[in-house]
XYZ file of C-alpha atoms in Angstrom:
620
model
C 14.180 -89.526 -61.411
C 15.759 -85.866 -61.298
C 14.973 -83.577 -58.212
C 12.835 -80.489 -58.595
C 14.583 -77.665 -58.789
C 15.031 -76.930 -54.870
C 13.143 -73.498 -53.693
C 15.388 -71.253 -51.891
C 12.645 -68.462 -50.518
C 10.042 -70.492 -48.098
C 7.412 -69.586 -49.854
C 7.240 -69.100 -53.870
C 3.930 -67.943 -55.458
C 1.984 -69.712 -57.966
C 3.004 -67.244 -60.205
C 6.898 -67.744 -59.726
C 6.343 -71.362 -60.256
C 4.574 -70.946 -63.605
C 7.796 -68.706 -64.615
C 10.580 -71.129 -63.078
C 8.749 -74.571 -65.169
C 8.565 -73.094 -68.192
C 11.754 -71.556 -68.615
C 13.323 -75.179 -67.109
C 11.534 -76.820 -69.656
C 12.472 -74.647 -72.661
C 16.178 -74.907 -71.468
C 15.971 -78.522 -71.393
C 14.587 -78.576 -74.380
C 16.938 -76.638 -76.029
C 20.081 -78.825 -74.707
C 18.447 -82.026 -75.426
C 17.963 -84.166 -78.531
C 15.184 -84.940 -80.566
C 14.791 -88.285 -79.412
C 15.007 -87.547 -75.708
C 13.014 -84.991 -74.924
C 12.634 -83.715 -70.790
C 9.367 -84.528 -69.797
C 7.637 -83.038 -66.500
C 4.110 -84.253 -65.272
C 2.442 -82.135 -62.442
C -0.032 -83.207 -60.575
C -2.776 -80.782 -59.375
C -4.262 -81.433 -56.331
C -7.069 -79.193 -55.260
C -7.385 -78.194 -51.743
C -4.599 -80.311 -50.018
C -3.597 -78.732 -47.196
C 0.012 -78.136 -46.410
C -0.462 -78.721 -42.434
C -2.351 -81.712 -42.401
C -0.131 -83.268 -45.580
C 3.067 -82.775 -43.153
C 1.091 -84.622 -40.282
C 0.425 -87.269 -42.496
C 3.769 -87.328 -43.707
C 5.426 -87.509 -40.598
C 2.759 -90.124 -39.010
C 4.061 -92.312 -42.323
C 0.257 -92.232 -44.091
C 1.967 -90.595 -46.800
C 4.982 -92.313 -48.233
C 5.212 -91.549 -52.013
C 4.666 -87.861 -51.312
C 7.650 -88.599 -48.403
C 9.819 -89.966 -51.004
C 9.027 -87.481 -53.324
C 10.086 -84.746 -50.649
C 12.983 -86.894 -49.927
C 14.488 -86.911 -53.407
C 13.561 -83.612 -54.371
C 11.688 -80.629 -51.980
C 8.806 -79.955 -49.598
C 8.031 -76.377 -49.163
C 5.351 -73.957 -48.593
C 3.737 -72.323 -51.845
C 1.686 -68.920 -51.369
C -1.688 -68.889 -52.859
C -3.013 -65.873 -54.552
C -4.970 -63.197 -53.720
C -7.949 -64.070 -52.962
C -7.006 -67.713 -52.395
C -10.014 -68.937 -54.517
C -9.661 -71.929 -56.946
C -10.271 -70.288 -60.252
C -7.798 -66.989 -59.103
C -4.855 -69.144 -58.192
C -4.958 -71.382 -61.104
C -5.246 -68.606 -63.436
C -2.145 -67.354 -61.605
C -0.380 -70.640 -62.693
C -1.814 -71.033 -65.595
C -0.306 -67.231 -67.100
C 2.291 -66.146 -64.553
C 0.185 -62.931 -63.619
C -1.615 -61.888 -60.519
C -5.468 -60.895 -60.572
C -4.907 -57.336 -61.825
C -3.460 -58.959 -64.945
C -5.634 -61.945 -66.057
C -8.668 -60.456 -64.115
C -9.940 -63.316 -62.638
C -10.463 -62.008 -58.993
C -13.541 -64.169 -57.859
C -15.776 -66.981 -58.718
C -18.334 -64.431 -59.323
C -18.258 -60.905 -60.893
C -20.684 -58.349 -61.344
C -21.738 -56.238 -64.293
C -21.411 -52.371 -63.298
C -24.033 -51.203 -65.951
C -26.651 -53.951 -64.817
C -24.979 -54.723 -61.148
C -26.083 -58.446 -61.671
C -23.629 -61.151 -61.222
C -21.712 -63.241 -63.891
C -19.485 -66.894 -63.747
C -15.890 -65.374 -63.976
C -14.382 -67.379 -66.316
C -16.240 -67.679 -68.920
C -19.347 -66.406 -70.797
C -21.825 -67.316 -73.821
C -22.334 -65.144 -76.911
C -25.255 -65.851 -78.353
C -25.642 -66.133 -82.380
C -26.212 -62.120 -83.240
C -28.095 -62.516 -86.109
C -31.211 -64.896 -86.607
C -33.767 -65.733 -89.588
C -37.278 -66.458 -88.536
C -39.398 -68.753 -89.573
C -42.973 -68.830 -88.282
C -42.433 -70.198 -84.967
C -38.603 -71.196 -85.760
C -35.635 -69.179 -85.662
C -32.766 -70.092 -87.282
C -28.856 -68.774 -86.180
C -27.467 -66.748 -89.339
C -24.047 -67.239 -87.607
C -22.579 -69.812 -85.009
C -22.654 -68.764 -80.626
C -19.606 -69.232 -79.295
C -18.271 -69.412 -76.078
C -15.629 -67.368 -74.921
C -13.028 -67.209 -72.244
C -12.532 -64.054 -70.009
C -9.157 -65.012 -68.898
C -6.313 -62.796 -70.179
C -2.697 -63.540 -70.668
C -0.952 -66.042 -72.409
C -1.115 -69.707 -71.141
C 2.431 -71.318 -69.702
C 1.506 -73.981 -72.213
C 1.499 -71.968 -75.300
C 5.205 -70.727 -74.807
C 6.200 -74.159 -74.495
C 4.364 -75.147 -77.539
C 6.264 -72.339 -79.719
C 9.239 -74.015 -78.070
C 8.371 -77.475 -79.443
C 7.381 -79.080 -76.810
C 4.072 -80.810 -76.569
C 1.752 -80.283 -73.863
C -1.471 -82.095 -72.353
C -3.848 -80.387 -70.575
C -6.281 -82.300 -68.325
C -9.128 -80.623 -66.209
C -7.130 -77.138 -65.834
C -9.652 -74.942 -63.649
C -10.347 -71.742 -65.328
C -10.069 -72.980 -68.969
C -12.920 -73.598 -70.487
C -13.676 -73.635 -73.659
C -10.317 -75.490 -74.032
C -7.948 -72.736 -75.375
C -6.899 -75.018 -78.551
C -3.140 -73.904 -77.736
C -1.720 -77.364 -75.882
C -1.517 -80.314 -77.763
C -4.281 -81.886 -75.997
C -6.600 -80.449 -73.494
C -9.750 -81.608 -71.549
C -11.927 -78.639 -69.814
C -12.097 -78.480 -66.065
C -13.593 -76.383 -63.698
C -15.935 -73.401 -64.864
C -17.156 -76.444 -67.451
C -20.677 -76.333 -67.638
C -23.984 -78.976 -67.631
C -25.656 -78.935 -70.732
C -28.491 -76.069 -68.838
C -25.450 -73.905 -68.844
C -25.457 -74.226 -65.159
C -22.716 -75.431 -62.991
C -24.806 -78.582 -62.314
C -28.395 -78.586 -61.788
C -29.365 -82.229 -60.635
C -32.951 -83.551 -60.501
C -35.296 -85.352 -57.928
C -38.324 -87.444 -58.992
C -40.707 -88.303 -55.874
C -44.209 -89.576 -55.483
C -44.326 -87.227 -52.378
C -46.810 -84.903 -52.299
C -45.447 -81.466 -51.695
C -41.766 -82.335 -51.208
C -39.329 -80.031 -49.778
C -42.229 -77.354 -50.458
C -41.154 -73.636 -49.392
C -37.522 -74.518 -50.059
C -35.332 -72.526 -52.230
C -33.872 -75.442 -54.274
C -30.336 -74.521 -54.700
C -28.411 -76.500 -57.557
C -31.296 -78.932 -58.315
C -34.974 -79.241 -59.249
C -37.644 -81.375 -57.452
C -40.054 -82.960 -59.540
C -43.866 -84.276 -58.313
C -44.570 -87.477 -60.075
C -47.619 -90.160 -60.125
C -47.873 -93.615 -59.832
C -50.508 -95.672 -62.107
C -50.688 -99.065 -61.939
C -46.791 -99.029 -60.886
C -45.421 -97.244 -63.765
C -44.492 -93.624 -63.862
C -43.991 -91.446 -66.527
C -42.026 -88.663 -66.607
C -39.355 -86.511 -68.781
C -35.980 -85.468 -68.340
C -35.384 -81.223 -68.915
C -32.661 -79.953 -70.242
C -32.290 -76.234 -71.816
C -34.399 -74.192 -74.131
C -34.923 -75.006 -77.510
C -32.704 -72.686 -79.793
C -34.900 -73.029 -82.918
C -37.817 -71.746 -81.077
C -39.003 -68.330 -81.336
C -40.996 -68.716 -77.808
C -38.832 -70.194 -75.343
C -39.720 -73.500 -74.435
C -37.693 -76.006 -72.622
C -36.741 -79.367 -74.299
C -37.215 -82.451 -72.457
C -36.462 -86.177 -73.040
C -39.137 -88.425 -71.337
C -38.548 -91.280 -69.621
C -40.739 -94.601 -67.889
C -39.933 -96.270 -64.671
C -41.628 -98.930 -63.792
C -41.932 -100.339 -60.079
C -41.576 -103.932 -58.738
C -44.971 -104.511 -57.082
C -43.109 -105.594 -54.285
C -41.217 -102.327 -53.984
C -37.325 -103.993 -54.302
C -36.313 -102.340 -57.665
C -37.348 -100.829 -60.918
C -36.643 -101.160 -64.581
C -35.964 -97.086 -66.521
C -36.862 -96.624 -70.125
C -34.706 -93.644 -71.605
C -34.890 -93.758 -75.772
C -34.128 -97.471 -76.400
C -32.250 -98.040 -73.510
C -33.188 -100.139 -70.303
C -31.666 -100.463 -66.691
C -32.471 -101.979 -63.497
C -31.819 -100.349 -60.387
C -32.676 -102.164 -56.708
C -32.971 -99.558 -53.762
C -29.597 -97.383 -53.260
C -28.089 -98.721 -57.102
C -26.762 -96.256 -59.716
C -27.147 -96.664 -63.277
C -24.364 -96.673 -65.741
C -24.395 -93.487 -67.903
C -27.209 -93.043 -69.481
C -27.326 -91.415 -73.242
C -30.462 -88.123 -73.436
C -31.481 -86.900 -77.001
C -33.353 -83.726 -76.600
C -35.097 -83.552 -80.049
C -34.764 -79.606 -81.268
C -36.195 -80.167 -84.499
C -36.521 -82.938 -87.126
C -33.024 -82.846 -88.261
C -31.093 -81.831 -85.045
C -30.783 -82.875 -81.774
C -29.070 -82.503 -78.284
C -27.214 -84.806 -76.640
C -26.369 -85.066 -73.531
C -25.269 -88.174 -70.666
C -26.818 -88.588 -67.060
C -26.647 -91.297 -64.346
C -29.991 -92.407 -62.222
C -29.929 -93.590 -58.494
C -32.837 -94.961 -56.716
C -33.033 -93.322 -53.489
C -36.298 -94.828 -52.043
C -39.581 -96.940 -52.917
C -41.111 -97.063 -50.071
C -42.927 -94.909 -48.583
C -42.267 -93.322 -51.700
C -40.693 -93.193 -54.988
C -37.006 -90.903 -54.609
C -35.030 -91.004 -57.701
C -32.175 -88.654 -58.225
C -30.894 -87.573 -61.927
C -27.316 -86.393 -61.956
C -27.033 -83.015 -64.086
C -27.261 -83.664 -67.695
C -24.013 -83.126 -68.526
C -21.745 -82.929 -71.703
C -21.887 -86.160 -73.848
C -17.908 -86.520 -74.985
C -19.041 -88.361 -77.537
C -20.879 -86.014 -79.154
C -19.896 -82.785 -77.299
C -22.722 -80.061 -77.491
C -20.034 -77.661 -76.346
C -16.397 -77.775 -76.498
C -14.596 -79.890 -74.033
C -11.787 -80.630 -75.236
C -8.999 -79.719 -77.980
C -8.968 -81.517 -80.109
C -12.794 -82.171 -80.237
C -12.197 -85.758 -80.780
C -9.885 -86.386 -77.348
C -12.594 -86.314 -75.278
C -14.468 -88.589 -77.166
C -11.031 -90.844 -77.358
C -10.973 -90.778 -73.512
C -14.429 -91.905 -73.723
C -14.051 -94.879 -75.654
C -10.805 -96.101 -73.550
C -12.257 -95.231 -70.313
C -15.819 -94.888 -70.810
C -18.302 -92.095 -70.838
C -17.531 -89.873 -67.351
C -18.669 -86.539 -66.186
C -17.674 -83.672 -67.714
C -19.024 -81.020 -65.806
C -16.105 -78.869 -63.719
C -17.455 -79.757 -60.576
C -18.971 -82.954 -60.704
C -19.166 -83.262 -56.655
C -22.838 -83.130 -56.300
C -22.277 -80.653 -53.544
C -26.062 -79.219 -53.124
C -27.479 -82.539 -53.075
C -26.121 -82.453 -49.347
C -26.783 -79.165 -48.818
C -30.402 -78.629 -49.481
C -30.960 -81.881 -47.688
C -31.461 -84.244 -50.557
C -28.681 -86.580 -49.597
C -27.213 -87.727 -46.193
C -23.537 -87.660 -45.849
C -23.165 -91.316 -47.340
C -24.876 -90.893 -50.455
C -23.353 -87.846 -51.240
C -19.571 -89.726 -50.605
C -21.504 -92.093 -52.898
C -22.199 -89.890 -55.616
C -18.680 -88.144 -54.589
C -16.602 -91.624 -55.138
C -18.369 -91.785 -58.508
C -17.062 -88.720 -59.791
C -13.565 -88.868 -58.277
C -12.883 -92.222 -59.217
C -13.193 -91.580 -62.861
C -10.324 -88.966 -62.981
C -8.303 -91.354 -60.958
C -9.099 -94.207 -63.600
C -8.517 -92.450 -66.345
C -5.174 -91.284 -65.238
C -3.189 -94.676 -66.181
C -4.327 -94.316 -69.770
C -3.583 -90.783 -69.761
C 0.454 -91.221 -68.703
C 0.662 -93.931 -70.642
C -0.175 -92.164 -73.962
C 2.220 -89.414 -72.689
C 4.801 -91.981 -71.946
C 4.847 -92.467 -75.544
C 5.742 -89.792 -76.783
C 9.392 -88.237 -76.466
C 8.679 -85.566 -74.611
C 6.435 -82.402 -72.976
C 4.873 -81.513 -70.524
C 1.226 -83.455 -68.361
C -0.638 -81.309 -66.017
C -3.736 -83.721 -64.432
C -6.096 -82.301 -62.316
C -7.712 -83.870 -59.390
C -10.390 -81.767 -57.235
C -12.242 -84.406 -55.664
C -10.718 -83.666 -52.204
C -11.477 -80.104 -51.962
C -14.717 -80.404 -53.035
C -15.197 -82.949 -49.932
C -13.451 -81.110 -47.655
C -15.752 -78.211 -47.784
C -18.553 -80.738 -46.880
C -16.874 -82.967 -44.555
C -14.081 -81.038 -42.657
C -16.373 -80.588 -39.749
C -15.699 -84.350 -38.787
C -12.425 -83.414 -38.313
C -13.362 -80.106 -35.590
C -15.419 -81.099 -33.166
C -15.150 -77.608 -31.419
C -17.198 -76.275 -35.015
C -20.706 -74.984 -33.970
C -21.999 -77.308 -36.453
C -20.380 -80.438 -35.021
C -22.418 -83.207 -34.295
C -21.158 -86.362 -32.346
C -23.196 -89.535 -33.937
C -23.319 -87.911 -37.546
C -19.946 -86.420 -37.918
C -17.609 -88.874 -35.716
C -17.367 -92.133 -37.879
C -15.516 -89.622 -40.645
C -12.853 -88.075 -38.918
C -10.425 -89.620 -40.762
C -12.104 -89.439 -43.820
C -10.252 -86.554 -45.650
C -7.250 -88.616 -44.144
C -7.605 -91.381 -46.110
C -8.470 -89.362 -49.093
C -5.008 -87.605 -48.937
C -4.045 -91.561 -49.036
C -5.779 -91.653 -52.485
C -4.513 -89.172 -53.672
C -0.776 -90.089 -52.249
C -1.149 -93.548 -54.300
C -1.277 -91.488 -57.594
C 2.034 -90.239 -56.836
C 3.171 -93.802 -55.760
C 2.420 -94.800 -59.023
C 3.467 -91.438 -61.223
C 7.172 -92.290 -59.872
C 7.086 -95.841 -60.130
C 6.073 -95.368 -64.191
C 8.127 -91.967 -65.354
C 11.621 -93.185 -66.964
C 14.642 -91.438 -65.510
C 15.172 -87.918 -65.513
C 11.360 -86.943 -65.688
C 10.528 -84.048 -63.025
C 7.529 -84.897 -61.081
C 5.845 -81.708 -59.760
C 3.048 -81.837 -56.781
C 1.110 -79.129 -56.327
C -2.145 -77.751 -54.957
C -3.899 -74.077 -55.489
C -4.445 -72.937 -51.456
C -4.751 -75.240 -48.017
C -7.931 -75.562 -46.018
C -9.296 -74.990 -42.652
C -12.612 -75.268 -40.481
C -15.314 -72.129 -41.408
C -17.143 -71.716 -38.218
C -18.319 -67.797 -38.464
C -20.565 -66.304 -40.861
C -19.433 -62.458 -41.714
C -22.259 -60.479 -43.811
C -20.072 -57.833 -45.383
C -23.089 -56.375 -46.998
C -24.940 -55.806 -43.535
C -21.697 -54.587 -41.871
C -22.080 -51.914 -44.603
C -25.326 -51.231 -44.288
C -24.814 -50.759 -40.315
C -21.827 -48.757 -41.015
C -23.859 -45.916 -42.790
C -21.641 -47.212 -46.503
C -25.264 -49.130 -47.977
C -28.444 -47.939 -48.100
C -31.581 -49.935 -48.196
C -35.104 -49.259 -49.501
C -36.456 -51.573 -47.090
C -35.453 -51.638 -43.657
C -36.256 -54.696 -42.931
C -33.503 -56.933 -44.285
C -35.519 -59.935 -43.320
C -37.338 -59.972 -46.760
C -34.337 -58.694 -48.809
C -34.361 -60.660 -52.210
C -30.387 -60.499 -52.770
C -28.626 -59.836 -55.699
C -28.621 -55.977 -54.397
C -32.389 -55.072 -55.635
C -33.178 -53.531 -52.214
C -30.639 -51.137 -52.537
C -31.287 -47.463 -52.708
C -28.022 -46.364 -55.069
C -28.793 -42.714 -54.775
C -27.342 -43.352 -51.302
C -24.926 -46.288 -51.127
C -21.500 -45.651 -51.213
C -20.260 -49.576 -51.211
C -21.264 -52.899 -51.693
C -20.336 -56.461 -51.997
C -19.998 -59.203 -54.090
C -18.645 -62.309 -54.920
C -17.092 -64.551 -51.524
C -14.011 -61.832 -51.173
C -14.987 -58.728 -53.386
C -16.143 -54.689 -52.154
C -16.677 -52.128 -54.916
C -17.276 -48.552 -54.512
C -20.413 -47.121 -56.258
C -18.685 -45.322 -58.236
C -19.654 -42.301 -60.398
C -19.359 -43.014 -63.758
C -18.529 -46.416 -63.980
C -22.108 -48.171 -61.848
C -25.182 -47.384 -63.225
C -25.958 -44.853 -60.210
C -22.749 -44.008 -59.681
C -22.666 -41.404 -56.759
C -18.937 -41.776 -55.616
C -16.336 -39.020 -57.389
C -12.913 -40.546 -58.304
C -11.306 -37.771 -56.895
C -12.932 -39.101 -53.320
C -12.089 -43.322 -54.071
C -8.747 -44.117 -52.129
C -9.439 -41.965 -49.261
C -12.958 -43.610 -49.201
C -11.559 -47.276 -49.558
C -8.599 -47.030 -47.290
C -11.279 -45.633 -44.502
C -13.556 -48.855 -44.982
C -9.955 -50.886 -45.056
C -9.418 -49.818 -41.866
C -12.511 -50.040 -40.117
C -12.781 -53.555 -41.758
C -9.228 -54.248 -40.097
C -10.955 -52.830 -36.466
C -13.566 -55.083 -36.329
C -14.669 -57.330 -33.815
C -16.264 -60.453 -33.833
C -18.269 -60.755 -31.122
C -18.925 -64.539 -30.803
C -15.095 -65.177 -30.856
C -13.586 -61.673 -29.347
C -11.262 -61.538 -32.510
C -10.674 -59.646 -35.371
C -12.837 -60.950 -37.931
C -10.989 -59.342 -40.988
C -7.093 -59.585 -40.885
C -6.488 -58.771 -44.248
C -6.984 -56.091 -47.076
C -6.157 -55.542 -50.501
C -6.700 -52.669 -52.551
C -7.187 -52.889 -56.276
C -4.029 -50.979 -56.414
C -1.957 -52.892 -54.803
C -1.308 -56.029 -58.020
C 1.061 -55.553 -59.269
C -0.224 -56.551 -62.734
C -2.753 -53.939 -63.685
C -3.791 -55.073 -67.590
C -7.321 -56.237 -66.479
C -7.443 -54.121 -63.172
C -11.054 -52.632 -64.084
C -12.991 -56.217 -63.755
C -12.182 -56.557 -60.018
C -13.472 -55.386 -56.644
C -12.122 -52.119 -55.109
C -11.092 -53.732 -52.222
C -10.244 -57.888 -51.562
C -11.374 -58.494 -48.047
C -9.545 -61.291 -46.435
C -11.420 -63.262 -43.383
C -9.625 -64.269 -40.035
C -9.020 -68.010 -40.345
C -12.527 -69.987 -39.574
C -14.366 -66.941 -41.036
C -15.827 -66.883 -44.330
C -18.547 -64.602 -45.873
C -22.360 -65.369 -45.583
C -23.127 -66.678 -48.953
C -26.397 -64.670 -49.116
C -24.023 -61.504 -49.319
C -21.821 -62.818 -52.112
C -24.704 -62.960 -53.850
C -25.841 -59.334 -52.840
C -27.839 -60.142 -50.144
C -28.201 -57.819 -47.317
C -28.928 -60.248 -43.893
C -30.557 -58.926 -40.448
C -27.029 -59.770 -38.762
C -23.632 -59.363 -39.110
C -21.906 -62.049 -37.251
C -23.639 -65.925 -37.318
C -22.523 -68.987 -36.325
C -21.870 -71.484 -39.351
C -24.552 -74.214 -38.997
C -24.163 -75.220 -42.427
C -23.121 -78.385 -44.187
C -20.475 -76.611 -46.119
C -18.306 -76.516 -42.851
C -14.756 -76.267 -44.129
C -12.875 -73.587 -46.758
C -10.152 -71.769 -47.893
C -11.475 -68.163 -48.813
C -9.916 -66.008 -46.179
C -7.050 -63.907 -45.502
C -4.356 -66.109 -47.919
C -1.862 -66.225 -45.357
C -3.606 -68.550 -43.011
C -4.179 -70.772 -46.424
């Protein structure tokens, strides 16, 4: 195989690497024949540190990725700013910063409602309807509709001839229909339009009762004569004037001697014993007579005794018959289905809250975890090999099973994290290890299959490190005289900025790395001139900069950066004023991304989410 092109600055942004493979690739193309086309694959790794990949390396854990390095180069790439999955990719994925593609966050906020929005993406309803009784009926199609701006890397190459195949790209869904092929990643929704609700059946009265469910829904069920009967839920029914939910029911019936059950969904039928997963499951939601919605989940039984636990995956997608666009063409998904199987198709299909709200323990998440990685990593083979075929272009595969662990697990890797705890957290310290292993035997195999002359790119969006400290920007704020509550008592604020008196609040935050100014004329209570914004955001910059973290006696913000300062400015307006970025092993209460205003500042991170990336970018 050919070397990468070697990198003569140490670091080279995601940006600059966008620029430098497509013009490569259009130059190759252009001095190469129609028979032999230059081919490049690059594989996206999500989350892999460069630190602990060069420990690896040198401890000889790593070998393909060594050999790589050895044949080619090894070198540092800078993330963007923020170093957030969907901003960095988006950097890639057009060769602009924030300011130009204006993805600066995961979340984003309306100024004329100040409530929050996914990013990425966004859902535009049918505009005009004809009603019928209690039906309505769409007198035009919704859509869905991509807020990134720019041009994808992928398109130029396309108007250059070359093919390209697009698998799991964060930041791109619905599937832009420029590459050849492409196959949503994350951003991709369930089919709630959430970004994965997941459900839990139990014959437990009052089960996790005063909890805020976050990312799932617990459901009370009964028990006659060892049969239950219950319903699946999915979203509400578009023909329906009133809204009303649809839902899909479902039997399970229960051994009498409490070692397994048998599941009814439609006309199918599964067995489960204690701690089994089902295969995918198919879910019609019946809208009316002649339409339906279909969806895909998997079932694991939890518990039977002393009572009934079954968990539901989130309903997503079906690729088979895709209720929203995954994938361009429509009928590649559904090709990848029938080679590979049905799989999820959800962005993030880590079941992430299912630890976090204290559903699973650490092993049945990894469970549920393995699932979900292990598809992308099966359906890879059949994936290069239909590339392979062809006579050229350009793969870009996606894996993000390993960041979406390491947030989880990285604790078991830190035992000085406040969270740490010896008998839970020891037996996977070398966990994340051995997934870098995984992911190092994809490369092992990319190399051994490519013909001669094929450039092999690995790459990854930002690093990863231990989150220990809790900052609440929005109650530094507060305390700083910037935000202004209605309540005083921040104990029973409700988030998302409703105890906020705007006729005095200067700033605010939201989203994991975003301050805005209330600005006059642009927020709905403005109260901020223009004429007064950059002396007003450099002075909460710089007392940002000057503060202290008690609990560690370091500064707990060690970066800033103003709106001003991208230097692509097409989409400029949809970001923060200000990007704050976190001393390494801080991170920002997620109760003030969402714009919650907390009774402290500082707090230790307890939390099962105990490792990140969403800091000041150079420590990632």
């Amino acid at each position: 195989m050919s070397a990468p092109v070697r990198l003569r600055r140490r670091a080279r942004t995601l940006v600059a690497i966008a620029a430098l493979l497509v013009a490569l690739l259009v130059a190759l193309a252009c001095g190469g024949d129609e028979t032999n086309g230059p081919r490049v694959v690059i594989l996206g790794f999500d989350g892999m540190d460069l630190q602990l990949t060069r420990e690896l390396i040198a401890e000889g854990r790593l070998p393909n990725l060594a050999r790589l390095a050895e044949s080619g180069a090894f070198a540092e790439l800078e993330t963007s700013i923020p170093p957030q999955s969907p901003v960095a990719w988006s950097d890639f994925i057009t060769g602009m910063d924030a300011g130009g593609h204006g993805i600066f966050d995961f979340l984003h906020r309306d100024p004329d409602t100040l409530v929050p929005f996914a990013s990425t993406a966004k859902a535009e309803g049918a505009s005009r309807m004809l009603e019928l009784g209690k039906y309505q009926f769409p007198l035009a199609s919704a859509q869905l509709v991509s807020l990134r701006r720019g041009t994808p890397f992928w398109k130029v190459l396309e108007d250059h001839g070359i093919a390209t195949t697009i698998m799991r790209m964060p930041a791109n869904f619905p599937p832009s229909g420029l590459a050849s092929q492409e196959l949503s990643g994350m951003g991709t929704s369930d089919l709630l339009g959430t970004d994965g609700t997941f459900s839990f059946y139990t014959s437990e009265l009052f089960a996790f009762a005063g909890q805020e469910m976050s990312g799932g829904a617990v459901y009370e069920v009964d028990i006659f004569d060892d049969v239950v009967e219950t319903e699946l839920h999915g979203p509400d029914n578009p023909f329906l004037i009133e809204k009303t939910p649809l839902t899909a029911p479902f039997t399970v019936n229960l051994d009498p001697e409490r070692t397994g059950v048998s599941i009814e969904l439609g006309d199918q039928q599964v067995v489960l014993g204690i701690g089994e997963w089902s295969p995918w499951l198919e879910v019609e939601f019946k809208m009316i007579p002649t339409q339906a919605l279909h969806g895909i989940c998997r079932m694991y039984l939890r518990a039977l005794v002393p009572e009934l636990e079954l968990y539901v995956t989130p309903i997503d997608i079906d690729p088979m018959a895709p209720a929203m666009p995954v994938s361009h063409p429509k009928s590649f998904a559904a090709d990848l289905a029938r080679a590979t199987g049905r799989f999820y198709t959800e962005g993030m299909p880590e079941d992430t809250k299912t630890l976090t709200e204290g559903v699973f323990e650490p092993a049945e998440f990894l469970a549920q975890a393995h699932n979900a990685g292990s598809e992308v990593i099966d359906q890879y083979p059949w994936v290069l090999g239909r590339f392979l075929e062809d006579d050229g272009g350009l793969l870009f595969y996606y894996f993000g099973n390993v960041d979406q662990i390491s947030h989880l697990m990285w604790r078991a890797r830190d035992p000085e994290h406040p969270g740490y705890d010896a008998e839970r957290d020891a037996p996977y310290a070398d966990l994340i290890p051995q997934l870098y292993e995984g992911l190092d035997r994809v490369v092992g195999e990319t190399l051994d299959a490519v013909p001669a002359g094929t450039l092999v790119v690995v790459m990854s969006d930002h690093g990863f490190t231990s989150w220990r400290r809790e900052f609440q920007l929005n109650s530094w704020l507060e305390q700083q005289g910037y935000l202004v509550l209605e309540d005083s008592t921040p104990r029973h604020d409700p988030g998302f900025l409703l105890n906020v008196d705007w006729s005095k609040t200067r700033a605010y935050g939201y989203g994991f790395s975003g301050l805005y100014l209330n600005l006059k004329g642009r927020e709905r209570d403005g109260i901020v001139p223009f004429a007064e914004r950059d002396a007003l955001l450099h002075e909460i910059g710089e007392r940002l900069l000057a503060t202290v973290d008690p609990g560690t006696g370091s500064n707990a913000v060690t970066e800033i950066r103003y709106a001003d300062d991208y230097e692509d400015r097409g989409a400029i307006e949809v970001g923060p004023d200000l990007i704050v970025g976190y001393a390494k092993g801080t991170h920002v209460a997620n109760g003030s991304a969402l714009g919650e205003v907390g009774d402290e500042v500082f707090t230790d991170n307890l939390g099962a989410w105990s490792g990140d990336h969403i800091m000041d970018h150079r420590t990632v």
